[in-house]
XYZ file of C-alpha atoms in Angstrom:
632
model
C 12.507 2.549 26.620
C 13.717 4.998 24.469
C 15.717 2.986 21.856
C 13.865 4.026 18.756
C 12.977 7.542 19.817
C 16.727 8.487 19.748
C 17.907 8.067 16.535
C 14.841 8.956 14.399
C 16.780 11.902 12.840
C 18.709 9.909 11.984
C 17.124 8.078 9.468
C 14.966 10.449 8.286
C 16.337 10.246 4.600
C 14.397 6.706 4.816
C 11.331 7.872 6.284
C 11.482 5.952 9.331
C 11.597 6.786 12.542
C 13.061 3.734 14.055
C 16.633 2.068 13.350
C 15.866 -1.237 12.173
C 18.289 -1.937 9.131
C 19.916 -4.839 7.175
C 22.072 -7.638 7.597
C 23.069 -9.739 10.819
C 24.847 -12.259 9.723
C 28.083 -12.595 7.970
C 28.414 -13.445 4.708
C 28.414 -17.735 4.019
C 31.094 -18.977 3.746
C 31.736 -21.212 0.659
C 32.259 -25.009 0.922
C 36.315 -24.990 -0.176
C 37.196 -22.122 1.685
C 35.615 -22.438 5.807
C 38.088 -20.875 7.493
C 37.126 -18.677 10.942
C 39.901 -16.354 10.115
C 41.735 -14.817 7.202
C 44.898 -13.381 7.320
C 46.428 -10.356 4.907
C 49.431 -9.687 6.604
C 49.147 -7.379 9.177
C 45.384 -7.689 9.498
C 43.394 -10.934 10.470
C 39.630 -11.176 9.040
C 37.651 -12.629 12.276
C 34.363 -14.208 10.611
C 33.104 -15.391 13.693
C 33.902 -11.975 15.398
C 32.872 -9.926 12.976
C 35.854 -8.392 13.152
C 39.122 -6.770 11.838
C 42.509 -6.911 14.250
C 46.073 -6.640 13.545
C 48.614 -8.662 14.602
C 49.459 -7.187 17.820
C 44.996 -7.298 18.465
C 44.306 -3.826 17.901
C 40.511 -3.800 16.667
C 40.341 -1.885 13.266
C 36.959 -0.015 12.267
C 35.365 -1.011 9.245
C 31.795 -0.800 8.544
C 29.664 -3.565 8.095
C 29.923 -3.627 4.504
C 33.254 -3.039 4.033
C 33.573 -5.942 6.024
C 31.030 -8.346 4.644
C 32.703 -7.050 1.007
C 36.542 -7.676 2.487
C 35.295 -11.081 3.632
C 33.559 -12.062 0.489
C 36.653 -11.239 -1.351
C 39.000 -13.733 0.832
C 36.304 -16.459 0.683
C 36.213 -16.280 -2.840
C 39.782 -16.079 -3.852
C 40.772 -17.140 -7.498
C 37.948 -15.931 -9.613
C 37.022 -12.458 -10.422
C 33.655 -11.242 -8.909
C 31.211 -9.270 -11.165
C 29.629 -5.822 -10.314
C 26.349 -7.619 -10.599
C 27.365 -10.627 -8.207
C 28.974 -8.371 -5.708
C 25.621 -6.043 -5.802
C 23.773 -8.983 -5.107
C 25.319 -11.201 -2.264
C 26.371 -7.513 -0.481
C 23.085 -6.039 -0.569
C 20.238 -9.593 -0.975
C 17.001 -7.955 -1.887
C 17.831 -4.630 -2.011
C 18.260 -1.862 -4.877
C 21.138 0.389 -4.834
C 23.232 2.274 -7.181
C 26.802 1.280 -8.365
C 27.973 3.954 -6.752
C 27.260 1.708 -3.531
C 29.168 -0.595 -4.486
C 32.110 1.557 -5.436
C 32.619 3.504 -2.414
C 32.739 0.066 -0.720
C 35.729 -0.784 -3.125
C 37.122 2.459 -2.537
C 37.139 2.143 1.550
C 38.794 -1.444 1.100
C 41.176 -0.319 -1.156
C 41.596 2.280 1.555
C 41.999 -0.245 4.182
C 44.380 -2.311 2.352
C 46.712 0.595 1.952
C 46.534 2.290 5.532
C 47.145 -1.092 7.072
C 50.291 -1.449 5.093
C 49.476 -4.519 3.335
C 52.119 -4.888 1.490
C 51.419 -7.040 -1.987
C 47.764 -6.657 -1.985
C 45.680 -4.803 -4.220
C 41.665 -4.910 -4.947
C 42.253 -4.930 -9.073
C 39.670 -4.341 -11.117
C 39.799 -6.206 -13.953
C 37.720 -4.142 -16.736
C 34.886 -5.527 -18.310
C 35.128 -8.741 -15.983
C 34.775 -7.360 -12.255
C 36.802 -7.367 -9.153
C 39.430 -10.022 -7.461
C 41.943 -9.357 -4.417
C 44.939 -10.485 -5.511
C 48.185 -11.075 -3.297
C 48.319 -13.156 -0.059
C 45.538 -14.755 1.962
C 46.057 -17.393 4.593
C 44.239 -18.869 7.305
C 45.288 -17.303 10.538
C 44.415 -20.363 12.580
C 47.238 -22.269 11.162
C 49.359 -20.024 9.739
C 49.210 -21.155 6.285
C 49.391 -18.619 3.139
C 48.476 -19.166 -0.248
C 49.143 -16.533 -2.994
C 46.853 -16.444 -6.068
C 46.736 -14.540 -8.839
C 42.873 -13.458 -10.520
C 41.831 -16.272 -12.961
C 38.355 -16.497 -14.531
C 36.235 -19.647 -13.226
C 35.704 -22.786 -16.021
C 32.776 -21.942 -17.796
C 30.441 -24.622 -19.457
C 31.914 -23.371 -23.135
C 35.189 -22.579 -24.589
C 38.819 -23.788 -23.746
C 40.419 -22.064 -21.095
C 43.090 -20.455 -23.780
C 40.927 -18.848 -26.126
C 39.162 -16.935 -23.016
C 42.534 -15.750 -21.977
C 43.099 -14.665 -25.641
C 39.772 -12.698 -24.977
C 40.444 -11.412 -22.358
C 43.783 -9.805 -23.528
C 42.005 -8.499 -26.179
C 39.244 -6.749 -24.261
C 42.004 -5.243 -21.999
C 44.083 -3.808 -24.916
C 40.714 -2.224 -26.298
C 39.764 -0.836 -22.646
C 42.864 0.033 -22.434
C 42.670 2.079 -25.901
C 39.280 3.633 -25.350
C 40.960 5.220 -21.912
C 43.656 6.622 -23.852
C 41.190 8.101 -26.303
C 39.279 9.621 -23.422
C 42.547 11.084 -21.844
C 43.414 12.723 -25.096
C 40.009 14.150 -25.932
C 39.859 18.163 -25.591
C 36.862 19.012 -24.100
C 35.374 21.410 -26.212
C 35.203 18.290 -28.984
C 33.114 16.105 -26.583
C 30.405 14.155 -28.366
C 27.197 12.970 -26.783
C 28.734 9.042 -26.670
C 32.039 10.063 -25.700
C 30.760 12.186 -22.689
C 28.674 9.254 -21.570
C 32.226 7.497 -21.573
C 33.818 10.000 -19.112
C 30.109 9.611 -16.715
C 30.072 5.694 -17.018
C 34.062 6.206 -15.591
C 33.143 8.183 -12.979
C 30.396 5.124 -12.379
C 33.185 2.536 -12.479
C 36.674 4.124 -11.330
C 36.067 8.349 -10.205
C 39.911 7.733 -8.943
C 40.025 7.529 -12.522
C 38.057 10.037 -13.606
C 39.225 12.547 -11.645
C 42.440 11.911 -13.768
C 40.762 12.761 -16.576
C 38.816 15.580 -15.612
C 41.556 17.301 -13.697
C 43.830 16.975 -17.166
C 41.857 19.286 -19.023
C 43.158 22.741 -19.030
C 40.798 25.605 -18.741
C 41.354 27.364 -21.763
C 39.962 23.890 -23.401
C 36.937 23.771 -21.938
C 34.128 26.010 -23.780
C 31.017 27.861 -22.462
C 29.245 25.672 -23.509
C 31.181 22.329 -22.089
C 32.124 24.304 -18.690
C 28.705 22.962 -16.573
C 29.247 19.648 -17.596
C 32.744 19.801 -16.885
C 32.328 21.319 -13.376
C 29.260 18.860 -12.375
C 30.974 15.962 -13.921
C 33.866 17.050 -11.546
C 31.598 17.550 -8.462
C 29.967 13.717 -8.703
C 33.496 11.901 -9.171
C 34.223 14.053 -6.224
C 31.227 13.147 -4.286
C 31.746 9.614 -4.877
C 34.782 9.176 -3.298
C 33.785 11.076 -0.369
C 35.429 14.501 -1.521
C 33.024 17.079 0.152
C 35.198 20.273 0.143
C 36.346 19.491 -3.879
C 32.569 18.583 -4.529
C 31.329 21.237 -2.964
C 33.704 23.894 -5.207
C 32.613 21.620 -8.588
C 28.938 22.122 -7.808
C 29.130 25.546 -6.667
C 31.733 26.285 -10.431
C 28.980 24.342 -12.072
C 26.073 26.423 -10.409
C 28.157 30.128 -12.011
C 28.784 28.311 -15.655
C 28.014 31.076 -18.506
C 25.341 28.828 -20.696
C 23.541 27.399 -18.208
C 20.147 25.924 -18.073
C 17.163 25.170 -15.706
C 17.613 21.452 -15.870
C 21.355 21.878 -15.193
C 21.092 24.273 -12.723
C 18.720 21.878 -10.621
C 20.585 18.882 -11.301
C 23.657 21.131 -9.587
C 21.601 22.231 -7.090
C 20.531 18.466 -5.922
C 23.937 17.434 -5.693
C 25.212 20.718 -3.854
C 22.426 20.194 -1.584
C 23.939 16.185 -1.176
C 27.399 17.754 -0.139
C 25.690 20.176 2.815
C 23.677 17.181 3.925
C 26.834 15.153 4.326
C 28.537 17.807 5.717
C 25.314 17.969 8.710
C 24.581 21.747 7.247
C 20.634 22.031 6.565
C 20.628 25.428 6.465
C 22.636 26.030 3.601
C 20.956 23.168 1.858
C 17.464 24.952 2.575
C 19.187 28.014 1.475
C 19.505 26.752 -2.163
C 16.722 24.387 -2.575
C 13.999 26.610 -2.051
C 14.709 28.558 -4.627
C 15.021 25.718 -6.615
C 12.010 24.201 -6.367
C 9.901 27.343 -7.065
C 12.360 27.259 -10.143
C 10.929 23.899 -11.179
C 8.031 24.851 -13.060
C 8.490 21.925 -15.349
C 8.829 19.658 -12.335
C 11.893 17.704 -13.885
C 13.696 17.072 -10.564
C 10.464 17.760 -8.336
C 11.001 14.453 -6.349
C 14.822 14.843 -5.762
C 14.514 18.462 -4.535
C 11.767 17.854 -2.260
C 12.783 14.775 -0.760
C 16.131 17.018 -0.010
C 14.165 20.089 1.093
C 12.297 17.339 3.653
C 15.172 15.617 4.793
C 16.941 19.487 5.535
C 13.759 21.082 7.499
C 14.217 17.723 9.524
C 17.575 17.825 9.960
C 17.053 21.964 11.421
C 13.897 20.694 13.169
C 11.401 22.780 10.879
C 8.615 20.218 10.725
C 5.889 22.037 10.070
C 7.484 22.688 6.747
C 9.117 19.249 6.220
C 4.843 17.731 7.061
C 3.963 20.172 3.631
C 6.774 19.270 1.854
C 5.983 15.084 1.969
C 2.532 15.869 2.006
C 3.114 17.363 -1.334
C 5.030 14.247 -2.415
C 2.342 12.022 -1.340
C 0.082 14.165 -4.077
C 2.477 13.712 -6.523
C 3.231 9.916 -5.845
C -0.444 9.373 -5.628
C -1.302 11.038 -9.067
C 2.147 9.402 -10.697
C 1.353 6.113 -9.486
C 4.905 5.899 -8.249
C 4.516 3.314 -5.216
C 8.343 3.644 -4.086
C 7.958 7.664 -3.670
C 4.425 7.024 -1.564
C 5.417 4.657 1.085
C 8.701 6.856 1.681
C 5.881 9.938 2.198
C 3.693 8.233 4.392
C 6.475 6.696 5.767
C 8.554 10.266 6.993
C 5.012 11.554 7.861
C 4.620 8.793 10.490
C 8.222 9.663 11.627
C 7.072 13.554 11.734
C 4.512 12.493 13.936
C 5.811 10.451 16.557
C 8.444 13.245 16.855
C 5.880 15.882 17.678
C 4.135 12.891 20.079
C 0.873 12.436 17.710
C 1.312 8.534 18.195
C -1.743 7.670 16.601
C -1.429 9.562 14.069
C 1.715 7.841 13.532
C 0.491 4.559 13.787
C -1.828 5.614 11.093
C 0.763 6.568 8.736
C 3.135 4.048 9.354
C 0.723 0.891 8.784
C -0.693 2.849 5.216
C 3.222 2.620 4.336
C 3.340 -0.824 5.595
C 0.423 -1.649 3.079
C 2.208 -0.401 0.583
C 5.599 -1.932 1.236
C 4.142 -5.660 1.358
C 2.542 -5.242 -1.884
C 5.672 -4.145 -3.419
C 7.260 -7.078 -1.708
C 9.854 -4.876 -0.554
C 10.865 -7.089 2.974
C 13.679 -4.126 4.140
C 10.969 -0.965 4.172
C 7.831 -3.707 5.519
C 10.772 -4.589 8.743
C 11.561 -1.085 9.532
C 7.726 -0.457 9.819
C 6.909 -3.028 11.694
C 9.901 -2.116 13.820
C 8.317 1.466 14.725
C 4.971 -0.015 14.797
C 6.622 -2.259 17.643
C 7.894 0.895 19.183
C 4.552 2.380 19.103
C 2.368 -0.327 20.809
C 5.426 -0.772 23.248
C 4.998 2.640 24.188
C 1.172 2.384 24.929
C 1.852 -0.499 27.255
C 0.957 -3.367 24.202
C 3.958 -5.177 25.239
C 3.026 -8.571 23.332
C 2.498 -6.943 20.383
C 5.221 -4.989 20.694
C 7.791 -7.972 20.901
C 6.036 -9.822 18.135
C 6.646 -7.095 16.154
C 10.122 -6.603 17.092
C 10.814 -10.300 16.348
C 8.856 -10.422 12.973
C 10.805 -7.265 11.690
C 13.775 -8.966 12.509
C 13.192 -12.364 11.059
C 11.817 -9.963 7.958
C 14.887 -8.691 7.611
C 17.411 -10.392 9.066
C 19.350 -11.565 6.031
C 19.915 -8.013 4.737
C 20.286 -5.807 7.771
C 23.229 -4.156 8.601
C 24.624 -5.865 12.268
C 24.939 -2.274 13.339
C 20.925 -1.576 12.751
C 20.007 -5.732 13.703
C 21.707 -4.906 16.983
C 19.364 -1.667 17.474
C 16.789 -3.578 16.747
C 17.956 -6.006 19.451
C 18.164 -3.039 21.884
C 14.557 -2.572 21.485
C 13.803 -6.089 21.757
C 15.219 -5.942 25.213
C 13.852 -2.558 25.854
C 10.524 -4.937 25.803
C 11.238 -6.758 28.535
C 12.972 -3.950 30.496
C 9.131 -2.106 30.149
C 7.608 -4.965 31.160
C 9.672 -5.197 34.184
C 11.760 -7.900 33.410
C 14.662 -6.035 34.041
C 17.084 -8.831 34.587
C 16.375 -10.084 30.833
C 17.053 -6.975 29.584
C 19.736 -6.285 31.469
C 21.698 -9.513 30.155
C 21.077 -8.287 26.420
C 22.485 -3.934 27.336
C 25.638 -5.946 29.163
C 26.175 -8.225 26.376
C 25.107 -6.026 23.639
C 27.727 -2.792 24.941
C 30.434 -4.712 25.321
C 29.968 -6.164 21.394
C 29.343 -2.587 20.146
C 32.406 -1.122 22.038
C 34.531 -4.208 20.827
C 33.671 -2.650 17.249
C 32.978 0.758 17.803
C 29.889 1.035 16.873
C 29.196 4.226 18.634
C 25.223 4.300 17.688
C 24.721 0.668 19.366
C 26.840 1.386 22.645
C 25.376 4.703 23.451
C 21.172 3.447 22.771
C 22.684 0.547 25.073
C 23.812 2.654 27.616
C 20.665 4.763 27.599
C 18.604 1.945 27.988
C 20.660 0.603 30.534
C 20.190 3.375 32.333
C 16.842 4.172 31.969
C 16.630 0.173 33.549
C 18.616 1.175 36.990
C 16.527 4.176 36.924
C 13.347 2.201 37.264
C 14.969 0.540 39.912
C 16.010 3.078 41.942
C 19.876 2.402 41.849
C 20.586 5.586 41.419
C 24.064 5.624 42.040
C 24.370 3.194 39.269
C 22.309 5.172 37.017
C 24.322 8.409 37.466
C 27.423 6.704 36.514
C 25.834 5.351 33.382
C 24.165 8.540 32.027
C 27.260 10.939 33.119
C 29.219 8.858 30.922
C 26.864 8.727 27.652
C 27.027 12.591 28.064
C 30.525 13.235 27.835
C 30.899 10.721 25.260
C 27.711 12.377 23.255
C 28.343 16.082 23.837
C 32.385 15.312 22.417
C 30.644 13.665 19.479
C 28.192 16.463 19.109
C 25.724 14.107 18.911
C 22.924 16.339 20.014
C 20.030 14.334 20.493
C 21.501 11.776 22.267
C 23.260 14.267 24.226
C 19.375 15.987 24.993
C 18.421 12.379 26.383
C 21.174 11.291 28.354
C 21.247 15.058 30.237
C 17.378 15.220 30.798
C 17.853 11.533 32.244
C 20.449 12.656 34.299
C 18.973 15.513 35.273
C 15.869 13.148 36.729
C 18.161 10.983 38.465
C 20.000 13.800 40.929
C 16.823 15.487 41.282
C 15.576 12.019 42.629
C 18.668 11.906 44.424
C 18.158 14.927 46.007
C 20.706 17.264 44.322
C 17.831 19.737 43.098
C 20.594 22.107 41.973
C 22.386 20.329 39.611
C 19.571 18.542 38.047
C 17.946 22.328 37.371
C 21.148 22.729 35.412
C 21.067 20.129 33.422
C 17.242 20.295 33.284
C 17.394 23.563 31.461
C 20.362 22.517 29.070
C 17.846 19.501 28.053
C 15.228 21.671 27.551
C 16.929 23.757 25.286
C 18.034 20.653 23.076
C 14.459 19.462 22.898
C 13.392 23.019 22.007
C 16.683 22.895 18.992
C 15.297 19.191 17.898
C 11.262 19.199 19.096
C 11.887 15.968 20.430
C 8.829 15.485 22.854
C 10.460 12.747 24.650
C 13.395 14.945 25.748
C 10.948 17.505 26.561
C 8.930 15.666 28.838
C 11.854 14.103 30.366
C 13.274 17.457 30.788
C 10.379 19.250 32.623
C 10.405 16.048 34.966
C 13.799 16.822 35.811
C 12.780 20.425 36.187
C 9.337 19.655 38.086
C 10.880 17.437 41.031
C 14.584 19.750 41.099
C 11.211 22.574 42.314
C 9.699 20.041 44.458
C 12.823 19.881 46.368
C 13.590 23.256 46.642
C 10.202 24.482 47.882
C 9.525 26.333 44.930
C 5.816 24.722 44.068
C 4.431 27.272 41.756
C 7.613 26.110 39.521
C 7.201 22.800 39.711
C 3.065 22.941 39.142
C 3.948 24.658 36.067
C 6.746 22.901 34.532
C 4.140 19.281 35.142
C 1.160 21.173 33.710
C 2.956 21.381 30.495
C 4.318 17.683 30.973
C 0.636 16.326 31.332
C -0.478 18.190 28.542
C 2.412 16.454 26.454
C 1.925 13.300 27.761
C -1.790 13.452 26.449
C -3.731 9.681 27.472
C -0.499 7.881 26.535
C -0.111 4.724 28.446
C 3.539 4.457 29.526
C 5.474 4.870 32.624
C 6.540 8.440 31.907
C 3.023 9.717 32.186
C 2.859 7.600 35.168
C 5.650 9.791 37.423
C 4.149 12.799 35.623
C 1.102 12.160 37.689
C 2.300 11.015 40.338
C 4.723 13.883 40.895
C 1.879 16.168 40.354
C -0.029 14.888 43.028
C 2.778 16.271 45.721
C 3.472 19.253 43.443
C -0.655 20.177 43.656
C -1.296 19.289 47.732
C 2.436 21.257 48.175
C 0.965 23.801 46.381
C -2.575 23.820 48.006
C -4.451 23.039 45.247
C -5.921 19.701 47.068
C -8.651 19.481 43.940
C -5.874 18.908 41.030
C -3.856 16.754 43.189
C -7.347 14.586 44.142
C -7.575 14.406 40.348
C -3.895 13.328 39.445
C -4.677 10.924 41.900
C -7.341 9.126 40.366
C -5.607 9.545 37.063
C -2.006 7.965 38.262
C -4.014 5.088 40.590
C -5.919 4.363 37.242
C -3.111 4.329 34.921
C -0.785 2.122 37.136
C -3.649 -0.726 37.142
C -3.336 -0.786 33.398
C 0.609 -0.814 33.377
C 0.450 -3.691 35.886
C -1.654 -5.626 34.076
C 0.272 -5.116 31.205
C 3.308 -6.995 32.379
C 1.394 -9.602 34.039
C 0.328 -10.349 30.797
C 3.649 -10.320 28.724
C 4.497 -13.901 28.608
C 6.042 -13.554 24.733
C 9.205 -16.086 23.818
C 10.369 -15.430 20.407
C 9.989 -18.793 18.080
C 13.899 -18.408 17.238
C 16.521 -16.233 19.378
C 17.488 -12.744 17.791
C 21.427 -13.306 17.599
C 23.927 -11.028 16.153
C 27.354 -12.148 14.930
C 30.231 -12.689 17.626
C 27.317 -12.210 20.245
């Protein structure tokens, strides 16, 4: 199974290595408004789905969020929703910034417009919140209702003088933006500047308004950093990456500038080449930086971004120091949050480099610390790489009983994208334990739900998997076809990693099917991607590949070599990789005359299958309550 090992990197600015995430289930619907399906003319809200589709059934990609927000906003049609309530029922039991929240707004808004949706609009009402006002109908029956935004009864107050209020706190919002427009920079006062920040907060469309108005000969020395980095955010927060990155970089040459400004820059710079998938100009800047920080103002932010870039350019040595120094500082600061998201990328940084139990170690300190904050989200993604862990040393009980807490844990704030990964590796359980027909039902299932969507992430860990299952079987034919198309659909992505997988699997399934040529080929591509990434798993896979294409071509000295170094990786772990590892190196050792090794593998391969076997004889786990995703 190698659901979890694949996308590790990709949640390294969590600290975890596995993708286990929030919310399955769609958003409840209220009691007065049940319906299956909305309709905004041309697009049809599928709750049941958990979908978007036009008219004509065209499937339109949304995100999760944007689609649990979208829904939300039909279900609750006539009353304005609060930032607070929207933070709340969009992300249950989780903290995030505003900013969240906005660039949710933003993609709807987005959506809305794109689609052609003539008449709609996702108002925000200042002061009050947001309503989508316009035309919703049910599409099951055709009927459409329009509305227009009015404020719910409260318990006090006639309906009428609220109104009167609520004109009132327009006109005054109204007049405070005006005074903001028509501010000159240089004349910015501490309260009025927070005015322009809490803006870019609430509307950056907005903001960007203002900021953009302001001519240059305006703005003084001594305003032009704040100007610039003011600039840069609104920027960021609508998803701006070129424009940010010229406001941060403006900011970063500013005339009166100071340490704390220049790091505060440099963070948010940093934030635009992370986005933008370049570590090395990230590393570039924040190393500097961080020596810089004497004071140790922004210490956390520029080491957690100095971590999460050495990842990302698969410097781990240097990414270990840096969240080893964080776990110092968390430990001395008492700051919980900052020490289980050490420990946390640690354990990650270890399974990577194939130190499982030191892993294991790390991950279930940062488990201990995420129960006693009570924070459910970080204590299911542990246990979900826990799960991985003990799957992966032939624990197979445990493994599912992890699986299936983490997702009960966190199953009413995951993302369906991440609940379906964690499905994947529910079924990558069974598929270990050899019950390949259950797992097979969830990849066939699960594929054709993630293509439906587009969930790229979900189809191509299902496809691996599914793979990786016919492999085990010997269908090889089938297997071919399956990882030949997740690596044309991964190397047009550039989605290296899962490219490096679905090649070195490849690569082992012609050299089983004796075309030693081609899977040499591909064997050597692989094993530069695992070099690029230090992904163990892609290693070992790849020198597999590279062992048996030897094997058939005579060459033994080759293939003695290339297992050598695939033993040595594999260490005492107790998983069916090691267990063709040792088994190939029995033929590569007597083919090679060296009877002594291959007497040795022997013993070593007869003694490990024993323990596999029993393994699955002994997996008899049923889940108390089915792990179900929406539409599945």
């Amino acid at each position: 199974m190698r659901g979890c090992d694949t996308i590790g990197s990709a949640l390294r600015s969590t600290g975890f290595a596995t993708t286990v995430v929030r919310g399955t289930q769609p958003l409840t619907q209220g009691p007065e408004h049940s319906m299956a399906e909305y309709r905004i003319d041309p697009l049809i809200i599928d709750s049941e789905n958990y979908s978007v589709v036009t008219e004509d059934g065209d499937v339109v990609h949304v995100t999760p969020k944007v689609f649990d927000a979208l829904l939300l906003f039909c279900q609750e049609r006539n009353r304005v929703l609060t930032k607070e309530e929207l933070m709340r029922r969009l992300w249950p039991d989780t903290h995030v910034t505003e900013s969240s929240l906005f660039k949710v707004i933003q993609e709807i808004r987005k959506l809305l417009s794109d689609a052609g949706c003539e008449g709609m609009e996702l108002r925000n009402i200042p002061a009050r919140g947001y309503v989508l006002s316009g035309a919703v109908g049910d599409a099951s029956n055709d009927e459409v209702s329009d509305w227009e935004p009015i404020e719910q009864p409260s318990e006090k107050g006639p309906t009428q003088f609220r109104l009167w209020l609520g004109a009132l706190i327009l006109v005054l919002l109204g007049l405070v933006s005006w005074v903001v427009l028509t501010l000159e920079p240089s004349t910015l006062n501490h309260q009025e500047r927070q005015q322009v920040q809490a803006m870019i907060k609430e509307a950056p469309d907005a903001a960007l308004e203002v900021l953009n108005g302001w001519s240059s000969s305006t703005i003084s020395d001594a305003m032009a950093w704040w100007h610039a980095h003011h600039l840069g955010v609104a920027h960021l927060q609508l998803g701006h990456l070129d424009q940010a990155q010229l406001a941060f970089e403006r900011a970063l040459e500013s005339p009166e500038l100071g340490i704390d400004q220049r790091l505060k820059s440099t963070v948010q710079l940093a934030t635009v080449f992370d986005q933008k998938s370049m570590p090395q100009r990230s590393i570039a800047i924040l190393e500097p930086a961080l020596e810089l920080d004497k004071d140790r103002t922004q210490f956390t932010a520029l080491s957690l971004a100095l971590a999460n870039a050495y990842q990302d350019s698969g410097q781990l040595d240097e990414a270990t120091a840096i969240h080893r120094s964080l776990l110092e500082h968390a430990t001395k600061t008492n700051n919980e949050s900052i020490r289980q998201r050490a420990l946390g990328s640690l354990g990650n940084i270890a399974y990577r480099t194939g130190d499982r139990a030191q892993a294991i170690e790390y991950f279930e300190a940062a488990l201990d610390v995420a129960l006693g904050q009570s924070d459910s989200m970080s204590a299911g993604r542990l246990q979900g790489n826990l799960a991985n862990l003990f799957q992966q040393n032939a624990d197979y009980q445990t493994a599912a009983r992890y699986y299936a807490q983490a997702y009960s844990l966190m199953a009413e704030s995951m993302e369906v994208r991440q609940a379906a990964i964690l499905v994947v590796n529910f079924a990558n359980t069974y598929m270990e334990a050899g019950k390949f027909t259950v797992a097979e039902y969830y990849y066939d299932r699960l594929e054709a739900w993630a293509e439906q969507r587009g969930f790229k992430l979900v189809s191509w860990t299902t496809q691996l998997n599914s793979g990786i299952a016919a492999y085990r079987q010997q269908k090889l034919t089938e297997a071919e076809v399956i990882f030949t198309k997740l690596l044309a659909e991964t190397e047009s992505a550039q989605a290296m990693q899962f490219g490096g997988y679905a090649a070195s699997y490849l690569a082992r399934t012609l050299a089983l099917a004796e075309k030693p040529l081609q899977a040499l080929e591909l064997a050597n591509d692989s094993l530069q991607i695992a070099e690029q990434t230090q992904d163990h798993e892609i290693l070992i896979f790849s020198l597999l590949a590279k062992a048996r294409a030897h094997l058939e071509l005579n060459t033994y000295a080759q293939s003695v070599e290339a297992l050598e170094h695939a033993v040595e990786l594999c260490g005492d772990r107790i998983d069916w990789e090691r267990l063709e590892v040792l088994e190939l190196a029995v033929l590569a050792y007597a083919a090679n005359n060296d009877m002594g090794s291959a007497q040795s593998a022997q013993q070593q391969a007869v003694t490990l299958r024993r323990q596999l076997e029993a393994a699955r004889e002994a997996f008899v786990y049923r889940p108390n309550q089915p792990l179900q995703l929406p539409g599945l």
